[in-house]
Tab-separated table of C-alpha atoms in Angstrom:
chain	number	residue	atom	x	y	z
A	30	MET	CA	10.074	-17.173	13.945
A	31	GLU	CA	8.222	-16.380	17.158
A	32	ASN	CA	4.880	-14.769	16.542
A	33	LYS	CA	3.884	-11.184	17.171
A	34	HIS	CA	2.331	-11.865	20.584
A	35	GLU	CA	5.411	-13.755	21.720
A	36	ARG	CA	7.648	-10.841	20.683
A	37	GLN	CA	5.413	-8.312	22.417
A	38	ARG	CA	5.240	-10.433	25.592
A	39	THR	CA	9.000	-10.773	25.878
A	40	GLY	CA	9.422	-7.110	24.966
A	41	GLU	CA	12.035	-7.971	22.376
A	42	ALA	CA	10.639	-6.556	19.170
A	43	LYS	CA	12.954	-7.251	16.268
A	44	LYS	CA	14.136	-4.107	14.504
A	45	VAL	CA	13.627	-3.616	10.769
A	46	ALA	CA	14.978	-0.864	8.505
A	47	PHE	CA	14.134	0.009	4.903
A	48	TYR	CA	15.971	1.530	1.947
A	49	THR	CA	14.206	2.502	-1.284
A	50	LEU	CA	15.840	2.885	-4.691
A	51	GLY	CA	13.964	4.361	-7.639
A	52	CYS	CA	10.576	5.936	-8.106
A	53	LYS	CA	7.727	7.382	-6.055
A	54	LEU	CA	5.796	4.165	-6.609
A	55	ASN	CA	8.575	2.233	-4.853
A	56	PHE	CA	8.402	4.674	-1.929
A	57	SER	CA	4.654	4.115	-1.567
A	58	GLU	CA	5.157	0.324	-1.629
A	59	THR	CA	8.016	0.423	0.899
A	60	SER	CA	5.690	2.280	3.284
A	61	THR	CA	3.025	-0.387	2.920
A	62	ILE	CA	5.549	-3.196	3.505
A	63	ALA	CA	6.849	-1.315	6.569
A	64	ARG	CA	3.327	-1.033	7.995
A	65	ASN	CA	2.926	-4.806	7.499
A	66	PHE	CA	6.067	-5.351	9.586
A	67	GLN	CA	4.781	-3.023	12.305
A	68	ASP	CA	1.448	-4.880	12.341
A	69	GLU	CA	3.460	-8.055	12.972
A	70	GLY	CA	5.106	-6.505	16.026
A	71	PHE	CA	8.419	-5.395	14.504
A	72	GLU	CA	9.941	-2.045	15.421
A	73	ARG	CA	10.819	0.159	12.455
A	74	VAL	CA	14.097	2.058	12.736
A	75	ASP	CA	16.033	4.364	10.423
A	76	PHE	CA	18.360	2.732	7.898
A	77	GLU	CA	21.310	4.446	9.569
A	78	GLU	CA	20.613	2.483	12.770
A	79	VAL	CA	21.448	-1.051	13.830
A	80	ALA	CA	18.614	-3.395	12.839
A	81	ASP	CA	17.953	-7.150	12.780
A	82	ILE	CA	16.513	-6.990	9.254
A	83	TYR	CA	17.320	-4.639	6.364
A	84	VAL	CA	14.844	-4.573	3.470
A	85	ILE	CA	16.038	-2.982	0.217
A	86	ASN	CA	13.393	-2.101	-2.383
A	87	THR	CA	15.218	-2.243	-5.725
A	88	CYS	CA	14.889	-0.464	-9.056
A	89	SER	CA	15.806	-1.621	-12.554
A	90	VAL	CA	15.441	1.561	-14.570
A	91	THR	CA	19.103	2.620	-14.686
A	92	ASP	CA	22.522	1.007	-14.425
A	93	ASN	CA	23.172	3.222	-11.471
A	94	ALA	CA	20.367	1.634	-9.414
A	95	ASP	CA	22.022	-1.776	-9.931
A	96	LYS	CA	25.344	-0.486	-8.591
A	97	GLN	CA	23.676	1.356	-5.735
A	98	PHE	CA	22.142	-1.884	-4.505
A	99	LYS	CA	25.537	-3.393	-3.684
A	100	GLN	CA	26.568	-0.228	-1.845
A	101	VAL	CA	23.372	-0.294	0.234
A	102	VAL	CA	23.941	-3.952	1.197
A	103	LYS	CA	27.494	-3.086	2.315
A	104	LYS	CA	26.174	-0.180	4.354
A	105	ALA	CA	23.644	-2.437	6.117
A	106	LEU	CA	26.236	-5.094	6.961
A	107	LYS	CA	28.612	-2.433	8.269
A	108	LEU	CA	25.932	-1.486	10.802
A	109	ASN	CA	25.245	-5.119	11.722
A	110	ASP	CA	27.280	-7.830	10.022
A	111	ASN	CA	24.839	-10.444	11.272
A	112	ALA	CA	21.719	-8.676	9.955
A	113	PHE	CA	19.238	-10.464	7.708
A	114	VAL	CA	19.177	-8.679	4.317
A	115	ALA	CA	16.173	-8.953	1.988
A	116	ALA	CA	15.904	-7.556	-1.567
A	117	VAL	CA	12.466	-6.890	-3.067
A	118	GLY	CA	11.079	-4.999	-6.057
A	119	CYS	CA	11.801	-4.590	-9.763
A	120	TYR	CA	15.453	-5.623	-9.974
A	121	ALA	CA	14.640	-8.525	-7.650
A	122	GLN	CA	12.001	-9.669	-10.148
A	123	LEU	CA	14.184	-9.236	-13.240
A	124	LYS	CA	17.500	-10.600	-11.960
A	125	PRO	CA	16.826	-12.523	-8.747
A	126	GLU	CA	19.824	-14.845	-9.088
A	127	GLU	CA	22.157	-11.889	-9.582
A	128	LEU	CA	20.935	-10.239	-6.376
A	129	ALA	CA	20.979	-13.525	-4.468
A	130	ALA	CA	24.674	-13.867	-5.340
A	131	VAL	CA	25.577	-10.501	-3.761
A	132	ASP	CA	27.531	-11.074	-0.543
A	133	GLY	CA	25.299	-10.786	2.504
A	134	VAL	CA	21.898	-11.026	0.751
A	135	ASP	CA	19.681	-13.651	2.422
A	136	LEU	CA	16.316	-13.357	0.678
A	137	VAL	CA	15.130	-12.118	-2.740
A	138	LEU	CA	11.419	-11.594	-3.387
A	139	GLY	CA	9.845	-10.746	-6.752
A	140	ALA	CA	6.785	-8.770	-7.816
A	141	THR	CA	4.041	-10.794	-6.150
A	142	GLU	CA	5.958	-11.976	-3.087
A	143	LYS	CA	7.220	-8.638	-1.745
A	144	PHE	CA	3.965	-7.776	0.045
A	145	LYS	CA	4.071	-11.116	1.912
A	146	ILE	CA	7.656	-10.722	3.060
A	147	THR	CA	6.908	-11.461	6.725
A	148	ASP	CA	5.665	-14.921	5.671
A	149	TYR	CA	9.142	-15.715	4.303
A	150	LEU	CA	11.099	-14.784	7.423
A	151	ASN	CA	11.827	-17.936	9.341
A	152	ASP	CA	14.682	-17.923	11.804
A	153	LEU	CA	16.543	-14.818	10.507
A	154	SER	CA	19.836	-16.700	10.439
A	155	LYS	CA	22.209	-15.718	7.642
A	156	ASN	CA	22.079	-17.851	4.477
A	157	GLN	CA	25.128	-19.082	2.552
A	158	MET	CA	23.367	-17.970	-0.625
A	159	GLY	CA	20.319	-15.734	-1.014
A	160	GLU	CA	17.049	-17.647	-1.104
A	161	VAL	CA	14.920	-16.660	-4.121
A	162	HIS	CA	11.125	-16.513	-4.359
A	163	SER	CA	10.231	-14.953	-7.692
A	164	CYS	CA	7.102	-15.661	-9.721
A	165	GLU	CA	6.714	-15.818	-13.459
A	166	ILE	CA	5.701	-12.238	-14.206
A	167	GLU	CA	2.453	-13.456	-15.848
A	168	GLU	CA	1.332	-14.340	-12.318
A	169	ALA	CA	1.627	-10.709	-11.197
A	170	ASP	CA	-2.016	-10.029	-11.938
A	171	PHE	CA	-3.401	-9.000	-8.551
A	172	TYR	CA	-3.304	-5.512	-7.111
A	173	VAL	CA	-1.912	-4.348	-3.777
A	174	GLY	CA	-2.840	-0.798	-2.805
A	175	SER	CA	-0.137	1.338	-1.183
A	176	TYR	CA	0.599	4.781	0.061
A	177	SER	CA	3.643	6.337	1.644
A	178	ILE	CA	3.959	9.035	4.187
A	179	GLY	CA	7.592	9.981	3.645
A	180	ASP	CA	7.391	13.247	5.486
A	181	ARG	CA	4.593	15.133	7.175
A	182	THR	CA	3.954	17.298	4.142
A	183	ARG	CA	3.008	14.988	1.288
A	184	ALA	CA	2.066	11.372	0.629
A	185	PHE	CA	2.477	9.213	-2.478
A	186	LEU	CA	-0.740	7.309	-3.214
A	187	LYS	CA	-0.458	4.324	-5.553
A	188	VAL	CA	-3.525	3.951	-7.794
A	189	GLN	CA	-2.244	1.641	-10.555
A	190	ASP	CA	0.504	-0.909	-11.215
A	191	GLY	CA	2.048	-2.664	-14.229
A	192	CYS	CA	1.980	-1.657	-17.892
A	193	ASP	CA	0.612	-3.095	-21.141
A	194	TYR	CA	2.818	-0.901	-23.340
A	195	LYS	CA	5.717	-2.439	-25.211
A	196	CYS	CA	8.242	0.412	-25.326
A	197	THR	CA	11.413	-1.091	-26.748
A	198	TYR	CA	13.795	0.256	-24.050
A	199	CYS	CA	11.716	-0.590	-20.979
A	200	THR	CA	11.804	-3.516	-18.543
A	201	ILE	CA	8.950	-2.319	-16.325
A	202	PRO	CA	6.314	-4.668	-17.869
A	203	LEU	CA	8.789	-7.526	-17.227
A	204	ALA	CA	9.308	-6.363	-13.634
A	205	ARG	CA	5.750	-5.400	-12.704
A	206	GLY	CA	3.414	-7.314	-15.012
A	207	ILE	CA	0.194	-6.263	-16.723
A	208	SER	CA	-1.642	-2.998	-16.147
A	209	ARG	CA	-4.031	-3.213	-13.216
A	210	SER	CA	-5.739	-0.710	-10.967
A	211	ASP	CA	-6.909	-0.256	-7.421
A	212	ALA	CA	-10.679	-0.258	-6.873
A	213	LEU	CA	-11.957	3.317	-6.761
A	214	ASP	CA	-13.474	2.824	-3.301
A	215	ASN	CA	-10.110	1.665	-1.974
A	216	VAL	CA	-8.251	4.648	-3.465
A	217	LEU	CA	-10.773	6.982	-1.820
A	218	LYS	CA	-10.437	5.129	1.496
A	219	ASN	CA	-6.627	5.459	1.368
A	220	ALA	CA	-6.885	9.144	0.434
A	221	TYR	CA	-9.197	9.744	3.393
A	222	GLU	CA	-6.802	7.877	5.737
A	223	ILE	CA	-3.961	10.091	4.554
A	224	SER	CA	-6.007	13.267	5.042
A	225	GLN	CA	-6.763	12.200	8.631
A	226	GLN	CA	-3.039	12.288	9.422
A	227	GLY	CA	-2.740	15.990	8.773
A	228	ILE	CA	-0.969	15.588	5.433
A	229	LYS	CA	-1.749	18.438	3.068
A	230	GLU	CA	-0.692	17.045	-0.323
A	231	ILE	CA	-1.214	13.728	-2.091
A	232	VAL	CA	0.787	12.781	-5.199
A	233	LEU	CA	-0.927	10.146	-7.374
A	234	THR	CA	1.496	7.485	-8.506
A	235	GLY	CA	1.594	4.307	-10.588
A	236	VAL	CA	3.463	2.845	-13.544
A	237	ASN	CA	0.996	4.176	-16.125
A	238	ILE	CA	-1.633	6.098	-14.190
A	239	GLY	CA	-3.499	7.380	-17.239
A	240	ASP	CA	-4.446	3.726	-17.813
A	241	TYR	CA	-6.335	3.768	-14.478
A	242	GLY	CA	-9.476	1.628	-14.470
A	243	LYS	CA	-8.000	-1.309	-16.348
A	244	GLY	CA	-7.904	-4.421	-14.166
A	245	GLU	CA	-9.901	-2.779	-11.362
A	246	PHE	CA	-11.789	-6.068	-10.878
A	247	GLY	CA	-8.899	-8.447	-11.546
A	248	ASN	CA	-9.759	-8.621	-15.241
A	249	LYS	CA	-9.646	-6.209	-18.179
A	250	LYS	CA	-13.154	-4.894	-17.477
A	251	HIS	CA	-13.299	-1.115	-17.235
A	252	GLU	CA	-15.798	0.579	-14.963
A	253	HIS	CA	-13.851	3.717	-14.107
A	254	THR	CA	-11.467	5.907	-16.055
A	255	PHE	CA	-8.647	8.202	-14.953
A	256	LEU	CA	-11.049	11.148	-15.248
A	257	ASP	CA	-13.523	9.371	-12.908
A	258	LEU	CA	-10.690	8.858	-10.426
A	259	VAL	CA	-9.645	12.512	-10.559
A	260	LYS	CA	-13.233	13.730	-10.108
A	261	ALA	CA	-13.869	11.394	-7.164
A	262	LEU	CA	-10.620	12.345	-5.384
A	263	ASP	CA	-11.460	16.034	-5.783
A	264	GLU	CA	-14.434	15.417	-3.465
A	265	VAL	CA	-12.457	13.829	-0.591
A	266	GLU	CA	-12.693	16.042	2.488
A	267	GLY	CA	-9.536	17.190	4.222
A	268	ILE	CA	-7.133	17.074	1.267
A	269	GLU	CA	-5.691	20.474	0.382
A	270	ARG	CA	-3.714	19.480	-2.717
A	271	LEU	CA	-3.626	16.645	-5.236
A	272	ARG	CA	-0.807	16.303	-7.765
A	273	ILE	CA	-0.651	13.992	-10.811
A	274	SER	CA	2.877	12.543	-10.835
A	275	SER	CA	3.441	11.478	-14.452
A	276	ILE	CA	1.012	10.718	-17.266
A	277	GLU	CA	1.491	9.548	-20.853
A	278	PRO	CA	0.618	12.250	-23.450
A	279	ASN	CA	-1.758	9.928	-25.319
A	280	LEU	CA	-3.696	9.259	-22.083
A	281	LEU	CA	-3.885	12.870	-20.890
A	282	LYS	CA	-7.258	13.851	-22.311
A	283	ASN	CA	-8.631	17.367	-22.819
A	284	GLU	CA	-11.420	16.617	-20.332
A	285	THR	CA	-8.847	15.871	-17.618
A	286	ILE	CA	-6.882	19.043	-18.364
A	287	GLU	CA	-10.098	21.102	-18.269
A	288	PHE	CA	-11.170	19.479	-15.005
A	289	VAL	CA	-7.805	20.159	-13.329
A	290	ALA	CA	-8.031	23.808	-14.455
A	291	GLN	CA	-11.188	24.373	-12.387
A	292	SER	CA	-10.613	21.728	-9.677
A	293	ARG	CA	-10.784	22.440	-5.948
A	294	THR	CA	-7.656	20.447	-5.076
A	295	PHE	CA	-5.729	19.383	-8.205
A	296	VAL	CA	-2.734	21.635	-8.787
A	297	PRO	CA	-1.602	23.072	-12.166
A	298	HIS	CA	1.426	20.815	-12.533
A	299	PHE	CA	1.835	18.086	-15.157
A	300	HIS	CA	4.744	15.744	-15.749
A	301	ILE	CA	4.450	14.262	-19.236
A	302	PRO	CA	7.041	11.827	-20.657
A	303	LEU	CA	8.177	12.745	-24.180
A	304	GLN	CA	11.348	10.588	-24.504
A	305	SER	CA	12.277	12.022	-27.924
A	306	GLY	CA	11.402	15.033	-30.063
A	307	SER	CA	12.068	13.000	-33.220
A	308	ASN	CA	9.187	11.023	-34.729
A	309	ASP	CA	11.696	8.531	-36.197
A	310	ILE	CA	13.014	7.737	-32.726
A	311	LEU	CA	9.527	7.712	-31.136
A	312	LYS	CA	8.549	5.015	-33.660
A	313	LYS	CA	11.671	2.965	-32.858
A	314	MET	CA	10.822	3.291	-29.177
A	315	LYS	CA	7.233	2.098	-29.934
A	316	ARG	CA	5.800	5.102	-28.107
A	317	ARG	CA	2.064	5.504	-28.685
A	318	TYR	CA	2.090	9.076	-30.024
A	319	LEU	CA	4.056	11.376	-32.287
A	320	ARG	CA	5.508	14.770	-31.351
A	321	GLU	CA	2.468	16.565	-32.806
A	322	VAL	CA	0.275	15.000	-30.071
A	323	TYR	CA	2.721	16.255	-27.457
A	324	VAL	CA	2.501	19.809	-28.821
A	325	ASP	CA	-1.309	19.573	-28.622
A	326	ARG	CA	-1.150	18.550	-24.947
A	327	VAL	CA	1.170	21.416	-24.030
A	328	ASN	CA	-0.934	23.934	-25.979
A	329	LYS	CA	-4.144	22.743	-24.315
A	330	ILE	CA	-2.615	23.077	-20.827
A	331	ARG	CA	-1.302	26.573	-21.643
A	332	GLU	CA	-4.716	27.586	-23.018
A	333	VAL	CA	-6.595	26.802	-19.784
A	334	MET	CA	-3.745	27.158	-17.235
A	335	PRO	CA	-1.147	29.644	-18.536
A	336	HIS	CA	0.718	29.504	-15.196
A	337	ALA	CA	0.936	25.667	-15.080
A	338	CYS	CA	4.252	23.901	-14.563
A	339	ILE	CA	5.004	21.285	-17.238
A	340	GLY	CA	7.823	18.781	-16.700
A	341	VAL	CA	9.177	16.505	-19.436
A	342	ASP	CA	11.024	13.151	-19.400
A	343	VAL	CA	13.479	12.683	-22.253
A	344	ILE	CA	15.945	9.891	-23.132
A	345	VAL	CA	19.223	10.619	-24.944
A	346	GLY	CA	21.430	8.141	-26.790
A	347	PHE	CA	18.751	5.658	-27.868
A	348	PRO	CA	20.097	3.251	-30.556
A	349	GLY	CA	19.985	4.913	-33.950
A	350	GLU	CA	19.768	8.459	-32.525
A	351	THR	CA	21.974	10.442	-34.921
A	352	ASP	CA	23.217	13.982	-34.287
A	353	GLU	CA	20.338	15.153	-36.520
A	354	HIS	CA	17.753	13.272	-34.412
A	355	PHE	CA	19.228	14.690	-31.221
A	356	LEU	CA	19.218	18.262	-32.551
A	357	GLU	CA	15.616	17.743	-33.641
A	358	THR	CA	14.803	16.865	-29.992
A	359	TYR	CA	16.866	19.796	-28.656
A	360	HIS	CA	15.191	22.376	-30.910
A	361	PHE	CA	11.746	20.879	-30.310
A	362	LEU	CA	12.159	21.226	-26.536
A	363	ASN	CA	13.799	24.639	-26.795
A	364	GLU	CA	10.772	26.015	-28.660
A	365	LEU	CA	8.163	24.245	-26.498
A	366	ASP	CA	6.601	26.194	-23.623
A	367	ILE	CA	7.650	23.774	-20.871
A	368	SER	CA	9.133	24.326	-17.397
A	369	TYR	CA	11.864	21.717	-16.769
A	370	LEU	CA	13.320	18.417	-18.044
A	371	HIS	CA	14.181	15.092	-16.450
A	372	VAL	CA	16.991	13.798	-18.655
A	373	PHE	CA	17.778	10.079	-18.783
A	374	THR	CA	20.821	8.644	-20.538
A	375	TYR	CA	19.797	5.483	-22.399
A	376	SER	CA	21.197	2.351	-20.780
A	377	GLU	CA	21.004	-1.139	-22.279
A	378	ARG	CA	18.566	-3.496	-20.539
A	379	ASP	CA	18.506	-7.266	-21.057
A	380	ASN	CA	15.399	-8.764	-22.685
A	381	THR	CA	14.347	-5.545	-24.408
A	382	GLU	CA	14.049	-5.010	-28.156
A	383	ALA	CA	16.325	-1.964	-28.098
A	384	VAL	CA	19.325	-3.916	-26.831
A	385	LEU	CA	19.481	-5.737	-30.185
A	386	MET	CA	19.129	-2.598	-32.339
A	387	ASP	CA	21.865	-1.235	-34.594
A	388	GLY	CA	23.295	2.244	-34.269
A	389	VAL	CA	24.627	2.043	-30.722
A	390	VAL	CA	25.489	5.563	-29.552
A	391	PRO	CA	28.944	5.823	-27.916
A	392	MET	CA	28.889	6.542	-24.167
A	393	ASN	CA	30.791	9.836	-24.514
A	394	VAL	CA	28.211	11.066	-27.071
A	395	ARG	CA	25.365	10.055	-24.738
A	396	ALA	CA	27.043	11.997	-21.912
A	397	LYS	CA	27.495	15.103	-24.092
A	398	ARG	CA	23.854	15.065	-25.224
A	399	SER	CA	22.680	14.575	-21.651
A	400	LYS	CA	24.747	17.575	-20.530
A	401	MET	CA	23.257	19.748	-23.298
A	402	LEU	CA	19.704	18.891	-22.288
A	403	ARG	CA	20.430	19.384	-18.585
A	404	GLY	CA	21.714	22.849	-19.495
A	405	LEU	CA	18.503	23.488	-21.420
A	406	SER	CA	16.496	22.375	-18.381
A	407	VAL	CA	18.257	24.939	-16.177
A	408	LYS	CA	17.413	27.637	-18.724
A	409	LYS	CA	13.771	26.513	-18.978
A	410	ARG	CA	13.280	26.387	-15.193
A	411	ARG	CA	14.819	29.844	-14.805
A	412	ALA	CA	12.535	31.291	-17.497
A	413	PHE	CA	9.496	29.658	-15.863
A	414	TYR	CA	10.430	31.045	-12.436
A	415	GLU	CA	10.992	34.502	-13.913
A	416	SER	CA	7.529	34.381	-15.490
A	417	GLN	CA	6.073	33.824	-12.010
A	418	ILE	CA	7.771	36.768	-10.254
A	419	GLY	CA	5.153	39.205	-8.901
A	420	THR	CA	2.350	36.605	-8.958
A	421	HIS	CA	0.340	35.543	-5.907
A	422	ARG	CA	0.569	31.856	-5.090
A	423	THR	CA	0.011	29.400	-2.246
A	424	VAL	CA	3.046	27.657	-0.752
A	425	LEU	CA	3.206	24.445	1.290
A	426	PHE	CA	6.277	24.475	3.521
A	427	GLU	CA	8.378	21.345	4.087
A	428	GLY	CA	10.040	20.110	7.258
A	429	GLU	CA	13.777	20.590	6.840
A	430	ASN	CA	16.022	23.397	8.058
A	431	LYS	CA	18.509	23.888	5.199
A	432	GLU	CA	21.238	26.332	6.212
A	433	GLY	CA	18.809	28.539	8.063
A	434	TYR	CA	16.027	28.443	5.467
A	435	ILE	CA	12.746	26.597	5.078
A	436	HIS	CA	11.716	25.596	1.556
A	437	GLY	CA	8.348	24.867	0.035
A	438	PHE	CA	6.574	24.508	-3.284
A	439	THR	CA	3.807	26.600	-4.778
A	440	GLU	CA	0.851	24.834	-6.346
A	441	ASN	CA	2.580	25.232	-9.734
A	442	TYR	CA	5.832	23.758	-8.414
A	443	VAL	CA	7.967	26.860	-7.953
A	444	LYS	CA	10.509	26.192	-5.205
A	445	VAL	CA	10.495	29.018	-2.648
A	446	LYS	CA	12.576	29.775	0.444
A	447	THR	CA	12.271	31.987	3.499
A	448	PRO	CA	14.185	32.170	6.817
A	449	TRP	CA	13.669	29.050	8.956
A	450	ASN	CA	10.662	29.080	11.257
A	451	PRO	CA	9.563	25.687	12.667
A	452	GLU	CA	5.974	26.937	12.970
A	453	LEU	CA	5.743	27.090	9.175
A	454	VAL	CA	6.348	23.338	8.708
A	455	ASN	CA	3.418	21.638	6.901
A	456	THR	CA	1.381	24.848	6.651
A	457	LEU	CA	-0.084	26.575	3.604
A	458	HIS	CA	0.336	30.313	3.098
A	459	GLU	CA	-0.679	32.935	0.578
A	460	ILE	CA	2.466	34.598	-0.743
A	461	GLN	CA	3.789	36.842	-3.472
A	462	LEU	CA	6.882	35.725	-5.371
A	463	THR	CA	9.436	38.555	-5.277
A	464	HIS	CA	12.797	37.572	-6.810
A	465	ILE	CA	15.088	34.652	-7.630
A	466	ASP	CA	17.866	33.990	-5.124
A	467	GLU	CA	21.425	33.139	-6.205
A	468	ASP	CA	20.802	29.433	-5.482
A	469	GLY	CA	17.884	29.404	-7.936
A	470	ALA	CA	15.055	29.229	-5.366
A	471	VAL	CA	12.498	32.051	-5.310
A	472	ARG	CA	12.169	34.519	-2.435
A	473	MET	CA	8.722	35.556	-1.297
A	474	ALA	CA	6.629	37.877	0.832
A	475	PHE	CA	3.691	36.711	2.944
A	476	THR	CA	0.409	38.297	1.908
A	477	ASN	CA	-1.553	36.827	4.823
A	478	VAL	CA	-0.988	34.498	7.772
A	479	THR	CA	-2.258	31.067	6.705
A	480	VAL	CA	-4.641	29.505	4.236
């Protein structure tokens, strides 16, 4: 392929578009890959536009993400049937041959290769069969820092990658390798860069961010902990808000909760995976805590931040989950003072322990249990929002005009709406929450102009 200077001289920058499936971590990595392309002289365009290259960052967490991949490839080729299509990311690491066999896919890059994608682009001519470059996952032991600026309001900052846990349902260690962290100085540099672009909120992301510090120097040596990271980020000038995306209950320490409670920038919002309210099932999943630990975490947060928002991940239909186990989870969550649920229906993944377990739960039972917990989530969110009516909060407004309204989130993750005003985009305001609208968002009154 002609080099960057050649492309710039002829004024014919190749166009590249990106599509991300899956988690916030994937979004942060797509942004970094996109910046690499731009540094090489490519022009980034929207995925809905005609491009020379389409890069799809894949996910392996659910069956749905697998199916979505094929639809995204079709969409790209509809826009340009001669486009070069590259698949990167978790699914590309786990099942490279499967992706390479999808009609129209030209290149598949695994965990270590995705950040060097421009090195693999030769003449951009279509391949008969997708070319695969995928390492043994043991080789995924180096760290690439990333952050995404998806909209002008918030950025996802990657601080950690990989996981050393052996949960029996999970392929992430197979897709992303061992736990490793960004150097603290580099995280702070990235956070400062983000703050210089006028972005008001940073969401910390990783595979297992509570494990931060491990692998910071390319080995298992620990110099910094997650608490050190949180304290250092709280000092970065120009950041208005910092949010912890998701943290394991066994790694969320009291000291961190206490620090967040009095922090300048960290918001009172925690997302803590539970996965099951039954100790029997937690043991089968090889989770590193029992439900009693989870109760302790929630109680500690409520003690120091009564108004905090607490989100919970839960999996239904894990092998061996009887009706009794499920009801144990349902009642546990119903009685717990939490704010909303993310409900995942268990799906079988190759090369995991769980796929070989007895007691497979029928799909219709999984669907019914999922529906029950989603209903509980609606009830929990409503109760949390009701508890916040009349309180004074700070809202950060987002950039979209949705049917004449602008939406935003308070520091404790209450979704608010007010009539559209473009001047409010990416601004912070003191407000009072007044009532819940029929669509579930909260209406508000301004108590001053801006923060």
